[in-house]
Coordinates of C-alpha atoms and ligand atoms in Angstrom, one line a residue:
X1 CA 97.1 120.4 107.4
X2 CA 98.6 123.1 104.5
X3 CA 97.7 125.9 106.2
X4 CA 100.5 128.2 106.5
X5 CA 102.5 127.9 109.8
X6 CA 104.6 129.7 111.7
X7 CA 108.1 128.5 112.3
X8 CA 107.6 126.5 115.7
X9 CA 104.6 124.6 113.8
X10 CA 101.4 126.3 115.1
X11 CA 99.1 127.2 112.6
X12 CA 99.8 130.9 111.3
X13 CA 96.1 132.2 111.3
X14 CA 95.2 130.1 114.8
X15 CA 98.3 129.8 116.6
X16 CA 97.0 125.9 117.5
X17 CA 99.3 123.1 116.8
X18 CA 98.1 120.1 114.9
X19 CA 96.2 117.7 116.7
X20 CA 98.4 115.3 118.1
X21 CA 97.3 111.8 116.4
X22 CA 99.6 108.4 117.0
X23 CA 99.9 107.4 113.1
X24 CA 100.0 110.0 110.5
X25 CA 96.3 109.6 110.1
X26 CA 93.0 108.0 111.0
X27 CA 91.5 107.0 107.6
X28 CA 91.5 103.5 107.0
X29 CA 90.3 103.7 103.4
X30 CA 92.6 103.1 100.5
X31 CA 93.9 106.9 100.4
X32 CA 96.8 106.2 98.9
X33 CA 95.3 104.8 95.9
X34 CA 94.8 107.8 94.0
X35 CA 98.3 109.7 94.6
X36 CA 100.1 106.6 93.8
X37 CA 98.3 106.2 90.0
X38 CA 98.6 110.2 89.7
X39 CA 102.5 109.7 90.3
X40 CA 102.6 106.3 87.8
X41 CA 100.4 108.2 85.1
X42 CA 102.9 111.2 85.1
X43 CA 106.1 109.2 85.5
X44 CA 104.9 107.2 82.2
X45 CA 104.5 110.3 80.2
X46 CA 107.6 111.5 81.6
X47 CA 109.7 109.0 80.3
X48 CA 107.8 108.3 77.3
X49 CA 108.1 111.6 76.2
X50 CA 112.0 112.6 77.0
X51 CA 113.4 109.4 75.3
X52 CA 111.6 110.2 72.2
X53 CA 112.2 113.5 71.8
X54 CA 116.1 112.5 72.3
X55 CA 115.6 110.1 69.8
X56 CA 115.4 111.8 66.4
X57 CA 114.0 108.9 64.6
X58 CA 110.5 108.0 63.2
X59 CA 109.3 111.1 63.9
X60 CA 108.2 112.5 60.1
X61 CA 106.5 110.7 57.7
X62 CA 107.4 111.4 54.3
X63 CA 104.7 109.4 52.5
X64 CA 101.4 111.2 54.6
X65 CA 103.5 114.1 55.8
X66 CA 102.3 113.3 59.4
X67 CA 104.5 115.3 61.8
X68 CA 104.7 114.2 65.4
X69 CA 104.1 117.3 67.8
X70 CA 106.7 115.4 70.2
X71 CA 109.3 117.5 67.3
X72 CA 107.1 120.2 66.4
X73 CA 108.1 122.7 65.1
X74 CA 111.2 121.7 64.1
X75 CA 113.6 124.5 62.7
X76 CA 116.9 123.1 62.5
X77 CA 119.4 121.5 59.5
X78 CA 119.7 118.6 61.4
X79 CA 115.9 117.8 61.1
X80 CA 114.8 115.4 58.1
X81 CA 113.7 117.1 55.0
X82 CA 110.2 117.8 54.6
X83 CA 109.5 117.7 58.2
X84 CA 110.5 121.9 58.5
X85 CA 107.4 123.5 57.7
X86 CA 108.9 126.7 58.9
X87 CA 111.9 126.8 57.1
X88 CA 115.1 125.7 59.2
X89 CA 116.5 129.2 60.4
X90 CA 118.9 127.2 62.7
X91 CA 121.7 125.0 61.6
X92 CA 123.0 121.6 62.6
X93 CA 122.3 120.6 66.5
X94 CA 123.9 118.3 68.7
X95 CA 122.4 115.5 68.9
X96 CA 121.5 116.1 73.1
X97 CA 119.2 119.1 71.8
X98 CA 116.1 118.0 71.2
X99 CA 114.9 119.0 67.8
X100 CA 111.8 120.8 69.2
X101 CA 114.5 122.9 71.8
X102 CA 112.2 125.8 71.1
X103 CA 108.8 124.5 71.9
X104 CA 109.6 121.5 74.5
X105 CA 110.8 123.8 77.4
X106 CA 107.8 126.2 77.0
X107 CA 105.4 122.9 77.3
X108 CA 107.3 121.2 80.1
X109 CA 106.7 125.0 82.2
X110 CA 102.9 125.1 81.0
X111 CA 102.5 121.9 82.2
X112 CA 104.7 121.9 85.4
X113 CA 102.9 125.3 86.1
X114 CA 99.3 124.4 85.3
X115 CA 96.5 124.6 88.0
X116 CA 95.5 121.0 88.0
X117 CA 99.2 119.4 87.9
X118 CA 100.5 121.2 90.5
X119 CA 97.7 120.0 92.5
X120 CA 98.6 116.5 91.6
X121 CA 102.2 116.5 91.6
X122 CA 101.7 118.6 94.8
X123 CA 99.8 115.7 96.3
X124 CA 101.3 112.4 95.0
X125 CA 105.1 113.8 94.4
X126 CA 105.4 116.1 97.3
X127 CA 102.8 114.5 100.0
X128 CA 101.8 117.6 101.1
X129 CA 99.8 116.5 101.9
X130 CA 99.0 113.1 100.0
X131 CA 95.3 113.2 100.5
X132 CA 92.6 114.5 102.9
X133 CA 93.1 114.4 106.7
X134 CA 96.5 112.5 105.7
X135 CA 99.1 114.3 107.8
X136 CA 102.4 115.4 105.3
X137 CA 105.5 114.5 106.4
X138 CA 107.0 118.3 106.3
X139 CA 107.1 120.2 109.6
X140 CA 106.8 123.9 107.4
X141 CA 104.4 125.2 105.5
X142 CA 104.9 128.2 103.2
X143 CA 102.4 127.8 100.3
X144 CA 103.9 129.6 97.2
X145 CA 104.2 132.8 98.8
X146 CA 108.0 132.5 98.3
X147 CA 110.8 131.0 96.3
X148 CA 110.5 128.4 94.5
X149 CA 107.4 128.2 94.7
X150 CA 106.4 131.5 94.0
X151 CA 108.0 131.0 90.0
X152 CA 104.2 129.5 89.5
X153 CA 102.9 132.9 88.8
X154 CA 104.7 132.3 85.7
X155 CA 101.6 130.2 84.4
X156 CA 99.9 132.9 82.3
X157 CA 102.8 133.5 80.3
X158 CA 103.7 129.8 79.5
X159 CA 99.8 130.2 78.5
X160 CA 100.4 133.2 75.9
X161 CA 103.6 130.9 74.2
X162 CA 101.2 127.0 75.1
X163 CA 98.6 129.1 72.8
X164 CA 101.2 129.6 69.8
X165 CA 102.3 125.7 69.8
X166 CA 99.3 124.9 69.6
X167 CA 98.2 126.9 66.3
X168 CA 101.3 125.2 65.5
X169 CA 100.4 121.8 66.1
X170 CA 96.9 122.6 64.2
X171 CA 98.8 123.6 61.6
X172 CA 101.1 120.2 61.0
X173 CA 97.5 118.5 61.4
X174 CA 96.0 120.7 58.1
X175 CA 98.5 120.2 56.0
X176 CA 99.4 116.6 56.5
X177 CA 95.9 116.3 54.3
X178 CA 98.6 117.4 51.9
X179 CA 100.6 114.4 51.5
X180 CA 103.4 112.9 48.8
X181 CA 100.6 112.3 46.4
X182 CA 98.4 115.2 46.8
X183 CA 95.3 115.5 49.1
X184 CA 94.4 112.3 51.0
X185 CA 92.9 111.1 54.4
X186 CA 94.3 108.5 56.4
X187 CA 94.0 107.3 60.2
X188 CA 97.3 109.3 61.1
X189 CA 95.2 112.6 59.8
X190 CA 92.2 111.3 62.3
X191 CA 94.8 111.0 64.8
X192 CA 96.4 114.2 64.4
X193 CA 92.8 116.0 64.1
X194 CA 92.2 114.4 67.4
X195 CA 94.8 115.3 69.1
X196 CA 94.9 119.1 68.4
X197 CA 91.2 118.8 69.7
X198 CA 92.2 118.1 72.7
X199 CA 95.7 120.4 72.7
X200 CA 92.7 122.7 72.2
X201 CA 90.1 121.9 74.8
X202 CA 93.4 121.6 77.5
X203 CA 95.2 125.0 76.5
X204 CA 91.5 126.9 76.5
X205 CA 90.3 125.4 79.7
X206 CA 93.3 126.8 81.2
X207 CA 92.9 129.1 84.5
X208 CA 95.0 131.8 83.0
X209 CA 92.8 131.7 79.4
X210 CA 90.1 131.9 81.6
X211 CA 91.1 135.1 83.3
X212 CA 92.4 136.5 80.4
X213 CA 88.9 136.1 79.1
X214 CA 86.8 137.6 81.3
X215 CA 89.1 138.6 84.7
X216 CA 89.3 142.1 86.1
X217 CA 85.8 143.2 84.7
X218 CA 83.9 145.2 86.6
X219 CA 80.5 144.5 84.5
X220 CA 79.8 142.0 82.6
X221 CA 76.9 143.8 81.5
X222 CA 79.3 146.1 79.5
X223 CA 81.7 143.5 77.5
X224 CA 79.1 140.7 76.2
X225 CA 81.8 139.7 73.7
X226 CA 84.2 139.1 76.4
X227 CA 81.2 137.6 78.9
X228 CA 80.5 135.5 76.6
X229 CA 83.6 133.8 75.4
X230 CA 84.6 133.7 79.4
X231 CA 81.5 131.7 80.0
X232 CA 82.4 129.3 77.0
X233 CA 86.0 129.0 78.1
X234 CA 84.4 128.4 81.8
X235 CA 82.0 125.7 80.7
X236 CA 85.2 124.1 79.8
X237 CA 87.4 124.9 82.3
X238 CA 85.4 122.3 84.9
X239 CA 86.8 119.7 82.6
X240 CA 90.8 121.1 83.0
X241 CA 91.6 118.0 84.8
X242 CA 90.2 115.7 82.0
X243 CA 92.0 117.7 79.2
X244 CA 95.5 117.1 81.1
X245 CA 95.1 113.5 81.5
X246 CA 93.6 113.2 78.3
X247 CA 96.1 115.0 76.5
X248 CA 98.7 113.0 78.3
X249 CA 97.5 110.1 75.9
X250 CA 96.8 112.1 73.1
X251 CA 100.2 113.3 72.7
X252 CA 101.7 109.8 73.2
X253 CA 99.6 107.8 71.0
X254 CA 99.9 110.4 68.3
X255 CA 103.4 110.2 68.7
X256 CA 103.4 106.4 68.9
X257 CA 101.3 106.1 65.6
X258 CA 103.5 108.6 63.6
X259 CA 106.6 106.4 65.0
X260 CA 105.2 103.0 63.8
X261 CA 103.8 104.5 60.6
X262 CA 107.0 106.6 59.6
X263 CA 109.2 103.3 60.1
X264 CA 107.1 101.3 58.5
X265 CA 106.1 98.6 61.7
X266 CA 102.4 99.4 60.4
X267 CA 100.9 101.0 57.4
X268 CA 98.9 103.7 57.6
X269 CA 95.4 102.6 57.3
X270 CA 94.1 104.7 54.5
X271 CA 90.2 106.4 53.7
X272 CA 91.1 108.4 50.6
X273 CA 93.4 108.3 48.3
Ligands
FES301 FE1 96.2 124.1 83.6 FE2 96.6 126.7 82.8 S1 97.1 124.8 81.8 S2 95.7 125.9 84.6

């Protein structure tokens, strides 16, 4: 049913109309199942992650120097000391800026943009349709061959910036080793490692990587270095869907754990030091 279509409903490339059904579809299976947790899943992380990163609290640790990435990096005056690992080039913000202005909008795009979420925001946001053989309730069908829709193209370069942040975030994970009293390891630095893992497994998996890697090659034969890498990055790209649910936890339990830590709810359990 999301082939395109041609103004009066018939199907662009067949000029049939859709089959005329009673209900808006046959299957008597629990369809609806997966769009509805896909929309939950997404609507958690959602608001999860805007009210924190309005919230400027708990979101440095000055004892362990953990850093959450939900405020990373954070440039400005207003953030708390110690928690500007690149200098604070920008002064005071109001407080409706989020501290992480710079990185936040670039994520949200990546994300909104990326292959896999698009398919499932497509499905269990826009019903369009909602799941196999399910009939969407829009009479038009114009793919993203237009606008808005055609703004997705964007992907690859919310990959080239998605790439930076998270050199970024692998860098607040190395030196939070560094903490108030000198080299130590702690759960928070497990926690952090983790999570960049997976920043990293989502952000190389990524269609766009993927092209850049090994796209527009005529012979493989000719650019091992690049085949290769492009079949490393492909061997995870499979897993894409995974990586952006995973990282959807990742992200919000790293965040929660630098929260209770850096208020002082829980301590920090500590390995060394
Ligand atoms: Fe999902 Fe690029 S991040 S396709």
């Amino acid at each position: 049913s999301s082939e395109a279509a041609n103004p009066d409903g018939t199907s662009a490339m067949t000029g049939r109309t859709r089959v005329a059904l009673t209900g808006r579809t046959l299957r008597t299976d629990r369809w609806w199942v997966p769009p509805l947790f896909t929309t939950l899943g997404l609507a958690a992380f959602v608001v999860y992650a805007t009210v924190r990163s309005f919230m400027r609290e708990g979101y440095w640790d000055a004892e362990h120097h953990y850093l959450t990435p939900f405020y990373s990096p954070c440039l400005s005056d207003s953030c708390v000391p110690g928690s500007s690992h690149f200098g604070t080039p920008i002064g005071e913000l109001p407080g409706f800026i989020p501290l992480a202005f710079l990185s936040l909008p670039f994520l949200l795009g990546f994300r909104l943009t990326c292959y896999y979420y698009r398919k499932a925001y497509y499905r269990s946001v826009w019903f369009a349709p909602p799941a196999c053989a399910v009939a969407e309730p829009h009479a038009r069908y114009t793919g993203e061959t237009r606008l808005p829709l055609i703004v997705q193209n964007v992907h690859r370069y919310f990959f080239y910036v998605a790439f930076v942040i998270t050199v970024i975030n692998t860098y607040d994970a190395i030196v939070a080793f560094d903490g108030e009293r000198g080299f130590g390891i702690g759960l928070g630095n497990v926690v952090l490692l983790v999570n960049v893992f997976f920043l990293w497994c989502y952000t190389l998996s990524c269609h766009s990587c993927r092209h850049v890697t090994g796209g527009r090659l005529k012979h493989f034969s000719k650019n091992p270095v690049r085949y290769r890498i492009w079949t490393q990055v492909s061997r995870l790209n499979v897993r894409h869907m995974q990586f952006a649910w995973i990282t959807l936890g990742t992200l919000v339990l790293t965040d929660l754990y630098v929260w209770l830590v850096s208020t002082g709810t829980i301590s920090d359990l500590r390995f060394i030091n």
